[in-house]
Amino acid sequence: MKTWLDKWEPENEKFWNEAGSKIAWKTLTITTLTLILSFASWFIMSVIVVKLPGLGFSYTKNQLFWLAAVPGLAAGILRIIHTFILPIFGTRHVVTFATLIKLIPVIGIGFAVMNPATPFWLFMILAFATGFGGGDFSSYMPSTSLFFPKRLKGTALGIQAGIGNFGVSLAQFVTPVVLSVALYGAPSTFTKIEVKEAKQIFATTSLEKQAELFSAIETKKQKAILSNVDAKVMDSICKVINSKDNTQVFVSLPLNVKAKIIDNANPKLAQIFLNKLHPGNNAVINKDIYIQSATFWYVPFLIIMTILSWFYLRSIPMKASIKEQMDIFSNKHTWYCTITYVMTFGTFAGLSAAFPLMIKFLYGEFPDAPDPLAYAFYGPLIGSASRILFGFIADKVGGAILTTITGIGILGGAIILVTQGLVAPTSMEQFPMFVGVILVMFFFTGIGNAGTFRQYPIIFSENQRQAAGVIGWTAAIAAFGPFIFASLIGKNITANGGANQFFIGLILFTILATTINWWFYNRKGCEKPS
């Protein structure tokens, strides 16, 4: 069975109508379906991490953010590789192998989550392996760019990237649904602590009994519990009691702080502690879930799409060595486009990874705290939908204006998050506005993702091979978004209890990226109107 097509001339109207159109749209359909699974498997960890503490995994808050961040690091590295392998191996081989290899993380994580004794280092390796799903985007999009004529590139890339991005929402939407489905293995008991009820238990038990039970906990776990106390509160308590003894500090904490920190540190440990304080209490809620089903459901779909990719995809005869492809880096617009795409897709992917954990750790300590998975999927869903819609619009009005509008939208959202205290909240009353602003930012990232991918083939119109390479390269660097967002936001929240510093940094970067786009690609008389 032939891998390489004999010729490919999409700008030749006769060729396009007789053969090219059918092949291109068939290729787009198959690669887009596999891309959905790519994005879904890439963001598995961002969904699962919010459940790990309740299953008995004694990972710290910072470790949980790292598990959500590492897939972005892996995807960025792997996208750099994918940027250069398409002209060497072709669409058929790259897509088939990339789909098959994703079985490694989905099966591996499925088994790992069934055992709370799974070491953190192994979870980090599996989290890195989910980057297989994020990496292949830098082969898929250049492939699609090559298959379609210039007049349809914005539409085709918008459809593929937008529908592919739905995979993020798919992972975050399907997970809560399949947790009750027994696909394989025994259920795990998920423990949740009702903070309001826990506060009542602490209010009705003596400090002596609390001290007795807390001192019986091993020192490492005591420190893990107290690490959730805000640094300012900890300093204040230590100064008042003139001691840093773990037990004395714990019993001296305000009631609401005690209830919050013991749940955040380890719900299973909190269950034992609260049951000893008050047997038969209503603060501890246990529920059986099949956490492994959140990954195992991907397996049959990955196998099916691997088979379809091998038998129905072909490759465009445009071969180039890695050395030849390096010429994109001598063009300044490669670097400008990288900055603008980090602003658009980097923000989309970064918020997708960090949004569930931001809900959990910024608002999860308040009474009647929200379930992160009940809200997390809306953001990627909105961003993906706007990317599809504005892919068509970009073909009509150009991409540069949409990218500028995106920068303004992200900038406005970040300013509101900081100035209104939404990422350093003091009450649940701020939560609706927090969610609303984040969702609006997701909407703008979709607009920008459509705009930028319409721009690049025009900016590099003199060499479509270079255009495809730039699409792959910019996507590679923007894929570091989840790593940057999740790791830095996690560090901010751990150190300061909020994420203001991160979003101030986002404001400054967005101003830079928007200015570059407007100056070189959008303003009247600009160098590369697109």
XYZ file of C-alpha atoms in Angstrom:
530
model
C 0.000 0.000 0.000
C 1.549 3.317 -1.112
C 2.354 5.895 1.569
C 3.337 8.857 -0.613
C 1.008 10.522 -3.122
C 2.416 10.870 -6.647
C 1.703 14.600 -6.788
C -0.093 17.288 -4.811
C -1.249 20.575 -6.389
C -4.073 22.054 -4.280
C -3.836 25.465 -6.005
C -4.541 23.746 -9.364
C -8.326 24.061 -9.625
C -8.680 21.091 -11.992
C -6.597 18.823 -9.741
C -8.456 20.015 -6.646
C -11.900 19.369 -8.079
C -11.047 15.991 -9.613
C -9.034 14.390 -6.786
C -7.487 16.788 -4.286
C -10.636 17.912 -2.457
C -11.792 14.367 -1.636
C -8.380 13.310 -0.314
C -7.895 16.512 1.695
C -11.275 16.378 3.445
C -10.912 12.648 4.173
C -7.499 13.328 5.694
C -8.879 16.238 7.707
C -11.707 14.068 9.077
C -9.447 11.243 10.254
C -6.701 13.459 11.670
C -9.237 15.665 13.459
C -10.874 12.667 15.158
C -7.472 11.423 16.296
C -6.595 14.952 17.448
C -9.633 14.970 19.742
C -8.215 11.888 21.460
C -4.797 13.550 21.540
C -6.039 16.580 23.452
C -8.246 14.475 25.717
C -5.397 12.160 26.709
C -3.050 15.146 27.119
C -5.312 16.653 29.794
C -6.126 13.433 31.665
C -3.896 14.405 34.561
C -5.467 17.842 35.021
C -8.756 16.050 35.722
C -7.442 13.187 37.835
C -5.239 15.254 40.181
C -8.247 16.848 41.878
C -9.416 13.366 42.902
C -6.094 11.948 44.131
C -6.150 13.357 47.707
C -9.609 11.912 48.328
C -8.393 8.509 47.148
C -5.604 8.387 49.714
C -2.664 9.726 47.689
C -0.641 11.808 50.146
C 0.771 14.281 47.633
C 1.271 17.935 48.607
C -0.545 20.819 46.969
C 2.629 21.723 45.091
C 3.070 18.123 43.874
C -0.498 18.098 42.531
C 0.175 21.275 40.552
C 3.357 19.701 39.200
C 1.391 16.673 37.975
C -0.872 19.067 36.089
C 2.128 21.029 34.776
C 4.424 18.249 33.517
C 2.192 17.250 30.544
C 2.723 20.764 29.191
C 6.478 20.467 29.545
C 6.418 17.111 27.750
C 4.142 18.368 24.975
C 6.346 21.380 24.327
C 9.433 19.188 23.967
C 7.645 16.612 21.811
C 6.101 19.300 19.594
C 9.568 20.542 18.740
C 10.333 17.009 17.510
C 7.014 16.773 15.642
C 7.745 20.097 13.939
C 10.496 18.459 11.893
C 9.398 14.842 11.383
C 6.389 15.367 9.084
C 8.423 16.009 5.869
C 10.629 13.038 6.767
C 8.065 10.347 7.617
C 4.831 11.741 6.125
C 1.285 12.119 7.456
C 0.376 8.432 7.349
C 3.249 7.114 9.464
C 3.331 10.019 11.917
C -0.403 10.034 12.703
C -0.642 6.241 12.960
C 2.294 5.903 15.350
C 1.310 8.992 17.371
C -2.167 7.548 17.949
C -0.913 4.100 18.931
C 1.696 5.335 21.422
C -0.945 7.139 23.503
C -2.003 3.731 24.825
C 1.056 3.883 27.109
C -0.121 6.748 29.365
C -3.840 5.902 29.345
C -3.257 2.282 30.383
C -0.404 3.169 32.750
C -2.359 5.853 34.597
C -5.400 3.550 34.762
C -3.427 1.015 36.782
C -1.521 3.635 38.821
C -4.627 5.375 40.182
C -5.938 2.094 41.613
C -3.051 1.959 44.089
C -2.621 4.882 46.573
C 0.894 3.599 47.267
C 1.984 4.504 43.714
C 5.133 6.622 44.187
C 5.116 10.227 43.052
C 8.040 9.701 40.656
C 6.047 7.079 38.732
C 3.088 9.426 38.440
C 5.459 12.100 37.141
C 6.689 9.719 34.419
C 3.115 8.878 33.437
C 2.192 12.579 33.494
C 5.110 13.227 31.137
C 3.875 10.412 28.877
C 0.509 12.163 28.479
C 2.546 14.731 26.547
C 2.370 12.288 23.614
C -1.167 13.600 23.167
C -0.077 17.220 23.177
C 3.022 16.740 21.048
C 1.536 15.499 17.807
C -0.397 18.739 17.213
C 2.784 20.108 15.602
C 2.566 17.404 12.944
C -1.196 17.452 12.451
C -1.598 21.176 11.779
C 1.308 21.512 9.311
C -0.083 18.444 7.534
C -3.499 20.055 7.191
C -1.920 23.305 6.008
C -0.204 21.412 3.171
C -3.342 19.537 2.091
C -5.523 22.618 1.477
C -5.332 25.586 -0.943
C -4.680 29.055 0.508
C -8.333 30.092 0.273
C -9.369 27.234 2.584
C -6.428 27.092 4.981
C -8.062 29.251 7.681
C -11.253 27.205 7.521
C -9.493 23.828 7.537
C -7.051 24.754 10.323
C -9.863 26.327 12.350
C -11.990 23.191 12.028
C -9.168 20.842 12.951
C -7.732 22.837 15.831
C -11.140 23.861 17.163
C -12.685 20.392 17.088
C -9.392 18.912 18.307
C -9.437 21.317 21.252
C -12.808 19.852 22.228
C -10.758 16.921 23.482
C -9.851 19.004 26.552
C -13.529 19.489 27.388
C -14.174 15.844 26.557
C -11.651 14.723 29.178
C -13.060 17.091 31.788
C -16.709 16.336 30.947
C -16.568 12.567 30.517
C -14.480 11.891 33.630
C -17.221 12.620 36.215
C -19.630 10.507 34.136
C -17.463 7.390 33.760
C -16.348 7.323 37.408
C -19.458 5.286 38.171
C -18.860 2.825 35.303
C -16.983 -0.415 36.033
C -14.859 -0.911 32.915
C -12.100 -2.845 34.681
C -10.975 -3.493 38.255
C -12.469 -2.840 41.671
C -13.838 0.522 42.852
C -11.852 2.915 45.052
C -13.323 4.786 47.996
C -13.287 8.552 47.488
C -13.378 10.567 50.706
C -14.659 14.121 50.946
C -14.751 16.303 54.053
C -17.584 18.776 54.610
C -15.712 21.790 55.988
C -18.770 23.232 57.733
C -19.407 19.984 59.619
C -15.704 19.579 60.436
C -15.643 23.081 61.907
C -18.534 22.118 64.172
C -16.654 19.038 65.408
C -13.629 21.135 66.346
C -15.922 23.603 68.113
C -17.457 20.896 70.319
C -14.307 18.943 71.294
C -11.688 19.975 73.847
C -8.307 21.360 72.849
C -6.713 18.688 75.014
C -8.288 15.904 72.958
C -7.351 17.636 69.701
C -3.755 17.977 70.935
C -3.642 14.346 72.005
C -4.802 13.064 68.620
C -2.702 15.475 66.558
C 0.483 14.648 68.473
C -0.104 10.963 67.658
C 0.205 11.715 63.921
C 3.698 11.195 62.537
C 5.746 14.374 62.237
C 5.942 14.277 58.430
C 2.153 14.233 58.140
C 1.819 16.965 60.786
C 4.037 19.203 58.677
C 2.051 18.325 55.538
C -1.158 19.430 57.277
C 0.328 22.664 58.595
C 1.893 23.480 55.215
C -1.621 24.421 54.083
C -1.801 27.279 56.577
C -1.358 30.727 55.041
C 2.154 32.017 55.772
C 0.860 35.205 57.432
C -1.527 33.247 59.672
C 1.269 30.827 60.622
C 3.647 33.663 61.548
C 0.960 35.345 63.607
C 0.081 32.155 65.537
C 3.729 31.292 66.233
C 4.332 34.812 67.565
C 1.274 34.723 69.853
C 2.026 31.300 71.391
C 5.806 31.870 71.248
C 6.328 28.354 69.873
C 6.709 26.471 66.600
C 5.696 23.122 68.047
C 3.386 21.456 65.504
C 0.758 20.363 68.040
C 0.624 23.710 69.827
C 0.328 25.536 66.517
C -2.511 23.266 65.336
C -4.668 23.618 68.464
C -4.152 27.398 68.379
C -5.479 27.792 64.843
C -8.932 29.297 64.222
C -11.703 26.706 63.814
C -12.279 27.355 60.113
C -8.545 27.084 59.367
C -8.311 23.712 61.140
C -11.224 22.359 59.164
C -9.780 23.528 55.848
C -6.162 22.477 56.221
C -6.759 18.931 57.404
C -9.037 18.283 54.428
C -6.620 19.863 51.921
C -3.656 17.925 53.274
C -5.172 14.435 53.211
C -8.924 13.622 53.361
C -8.177 10.021 54.391
C -6.127 11.236 57.346
C -8.817 13.804 58.099
C -11.374 10.986 58.155
C -9.410 9.069 60.813
C -8.801 12.227 62.841
C -12.415 13.420 62.770
C -13.822 9.965 63.493
C -11.675 9.779 66.635
C -12.790 13.246 67.686
C -16.453 12.482 67.038
C -17.411 8.918 66.001
C -20.338 8.722 63.593
C -20.011 12.344 62.470
C -21.530 13.859 59.304
C -18.336 15.579 58.181
C -16.897 12.530 56.417
C -18.520 11.452 53.138
C -17.328 8.299 51.355
C -18.270 7.235 47.840
C -17.102 4.324 45.670
C -15.772 5.398 42.258
C -13.967 3.665 39.383
C -11.201 6.226 38.943
C -9.416 3.956 36.436
C -12.376 4.251 34.052
C -11.352 7.881 33.464
C -8.443 6.564 31.358
C -9.422 3.059 30.238
C -12.356 4.311 28.152
C -9.867 5.783 25.648
C -8.328 2.413 24.766
C -10.789 1.068 22.150
C -11.049 4.466 20.413
C -7.276 4.792 20.150
C -7.031 1.316 18.624
C -9.799 2.046 16.091
C -8.245 5.367 15.017
C -4.794 3.763 14.717
C -6.205 1.223 12.237
C -8.127 3.872 10.256
C -5.058 6.123 10.079
C -2.877 3.361 8.668
C -5.327 2.227 5.996
C -6.831 5.538 4.854
C -4.153 8.238 5.202
C -1.533 9.153 2.612
C 1.424 11.544 2.662
C 2.213 14.601 0.543
C 5.487 14.291 -1.395
C 7.264 17.240 0.226
C 10.409 15.843 1.820
C 13.046 17.920 3.595
C 15.865 17.136 5.985
C 15.974 18.601 9.474
C 18.873 20.830 8.401
C 16.850 22.259 5.497
C 13.921 22.963 7.808
C 16.101 25.016 10.158
C 15.864 27.980 7.785
C 12.703 29.159 9.560
C 14.813 30.338 12.505
C 16.662 32.928 10.439
C 13.383 34.746 9.826
C 12.422 37.265 12.526
C 8.726 36.617 11.921
C 9.131 33.070 13.208
C 9.910 34.565 16.621
C 7.181 37.210 16.505
C 4.617 34.573 15.561
C 5.860 32.392 18.418
C 5.165 35.180 20.913
C 1.645 35.823 19.604
C 0.750 32.119 19.631
C 2.022 31.698 23.175
C -0.429 34.479 24.069
C -3.369 32.748 22.368
C -2.902 28.979 22.552
C -0.494 29.116 25.493
C -3.178 30.866 27.533
C -5.881 28.444 26.333
C -3.872 25.343 27.229
C -2.483 26.861 30.412
C -5.880 27.833 31.771
C -7.253 24.412 30.765
C -4.639 22.684 32.915
C -4.791 25.056 35.878
C -8.529 25.883 36.027
C -9.657 22.774 37.998
C -6.887 23.147 40.586
C -7.490 26.904 40.861
C -11.123 26.179 41.742
C -10.057 23.547 44.287
C -7.340 25.533 46.052
C -8.649 29.104 45.709
C -12.305 28.424 46.478
C -12.337 24.872 47.855
C -11.707 26.019 51.424
C -14.954 27.970 51.738
C -18.212 26.413 53.005
C -20.312 24.915 50.180
C -17.198 24.767 48.002
C -17.757 23.961 44.299
C -16.789 20.715 42.581
C -13.942 21.677 40.187
C -15.038 19.149 37.561
C -18.529 20.651 37.436
C -17.054 23.828 35.924
C -13.670 22.941 34.427
C -14.891 21.627 31.062
C -16.817 24.802 30.162
C -13.648 26.819 29.525
C -12.049 24.538 26.917
C -15.494 23.972 25.386
C -16.018 27.700 24.854
C -12.460 28.238 23.610
C -12.762 25.364 21.141
C -16.135 26.532 19.824
C -14.928 30.109 19.268
C -11.854 28.770 17.449
C -14.067 26.898 14.981
C -16.435 29.841 14.477
C -13.695 32.410 13.989
C -11.755 30.149 11.628
C -14.405 30.986 9.023
C -14.394 34.659 10.017
C -10.584 34.810 9.772
C -10.813 33.784 6.103
C -13.086 36.797 5.527
C -11.532 39.581 7.646
C -7.958 38.344 8.124
C -6.285 36.910 11.192
C -4.273 39.865 12.500
C -7.274 41.896 13.657
C -8.619 38.861 15.543
C -5.279 38.343 17.284
C -5.232 41.988 18.381
C -8.788 41.687 19.711
C -7.730 38.553 21.585
C -4.859 40.375 23.272
C -7.228 43.099 24.447
C -9.683 40.481 25.758
C -7.060 38.471 27.677
C -5.565 41.675 29.053
C -8.933 42.911 30.303
C -9.736 39.562 31.922
C -6.389 39.346 33.717
C -6.742 42.908 35.022
C -10.192 42.124 36.445
C -8.923 38.916 38.094
C -6.220 40.879 39.915
C -8.022 44.130 40.751
C -11.193 42.410 41.985
C -9.312 39.907 44.135
C -10.728 36.954 42.210
C -7.470 34.955 42.336
C -6.905 35.795 46.011
C -10.520 35.446 47.197
C -11.929 36.124 50.641
C -15.383 34.581 50.163
C -17.474 32.321 47.911
C -19.392 35.389 46.732
C -16.482 36.080 44.350
C -16.690 32.647 42.708
C -19.367 33.402 40.033
C -17.401 36.413 38.805
C -14.151 34.394 38.850
C -15.677 31.680 36.664
C -17.287 34.241 34.364
C -14.035 36.118 33.739
C -12.069 32.913 33.114
C -14.702 31.717 30.618
C -14.561 35.044 28.763
C -10.778 34.707 28.580
C -11.224 31.212 27.127
C -13.555 32.691 24.485
C -10.927 35.221 23.422
C -8.176 32.596 23.250
C -10.310 30.688 20.740
C -10.606 33.818 18.604
C -6.845 34.296 18.739
C -6.080 30.674 17.935
C -8.160 30.980 14.780
C -6.582 34.324 13.888
C -2.956 33.303 14.316
C -3.270 30.132 12.253
C -4.844 32.177 9.472
C -1.934 34.642 9.674
C 1.039 32.293 9.454
C 0.433 30.812 5.947
C 0.080 34.401 4.666
C 3.109 35.781 6.499
C 5.177 32.926 5.021
C 3.282 32.723 1.719
C 6.484 32.676 -0.315
C 7.329 29.227 1.078
C 4.529 26.901 2.187
C 6.994 24.382 3.602
C 8.292 27.130 5.878
C 4.725 28.121 6.742
C 3.995 24.565 7.824
C 7.217 24.502 9.855
C 6.358 27.748 11.629
C 2.914 26.421 12.496
C 4.560 23.393 14.067
C 7.229 25.414 15.885
C 4.890 28.034 17.338
C 2.527 25.298 18.488
C 5.464 23.568 20.176
C 6.461 26.572 22.248
C 2.843 27.447 23.099
C 2.357 23.883 24.376
C 4.519 24.844 27.354
C 1.479 26.858 28.479
C 0.143 24.175 30.865
C 3.592 23.795 32.428
C 4.045 27.543 32.893
C 0.531 28.193 34.177
C 0.149 25.191 36.484
C 3.651 25.310 37.995
C 3.738 29.078 38.583
C 0.133 29.364 39.754
C 0.720 26.420 42.098
C 3.854 28.084 43.446
C 1.974 31.366 43.962
C -0.923 29.736 45.781
C 1.373 27.625 47.966
C 3.490 30.631 48.949
C 0.883 33.384 49.140
C -2.562 31.795 49.167
C -3.411 33.490 45.854
C -2.240 33.882 42.247
C -2.068 37.666 41.791
C 1.641 37.690 40.912
C 1.182 35.218 38.073
C -1.647 37.179 36.470
C 0.302 40.435 36.759
C 3.013 38.678 34.740
C 0.364 37.569 32.220
C -0.771 41.186 31.877
C 2.752 42.357 31.005
C 3.327 39.523 28.503
C -0.040 40.121 26.817
C 0.790 43.803 26.327
C 4.067 42.794 24.640
C 2.485 40.165 22.365
C -0.447 42.378 21.351
C 1.867 45.277 20.527
C 4.061 43.051 18.330
C 1.034 41.717 16.465
C -0.461 45.176 15.923
C 2.852 46.737 14.777
C 3.985 44.074 12.316
C 0.708 42.531 11.093
C -2.298 44.718 11.888
C -1.691 48.474 11.695
C -2.027 50.460 8.488
C 1.169 50.159 6.468
C 2.479 47.250 8.530
C 5.244 44.981 7.251
C 3.209 41.784 6.804
C -0.538 42.510 6.664
C -2.318 39.258 7.408
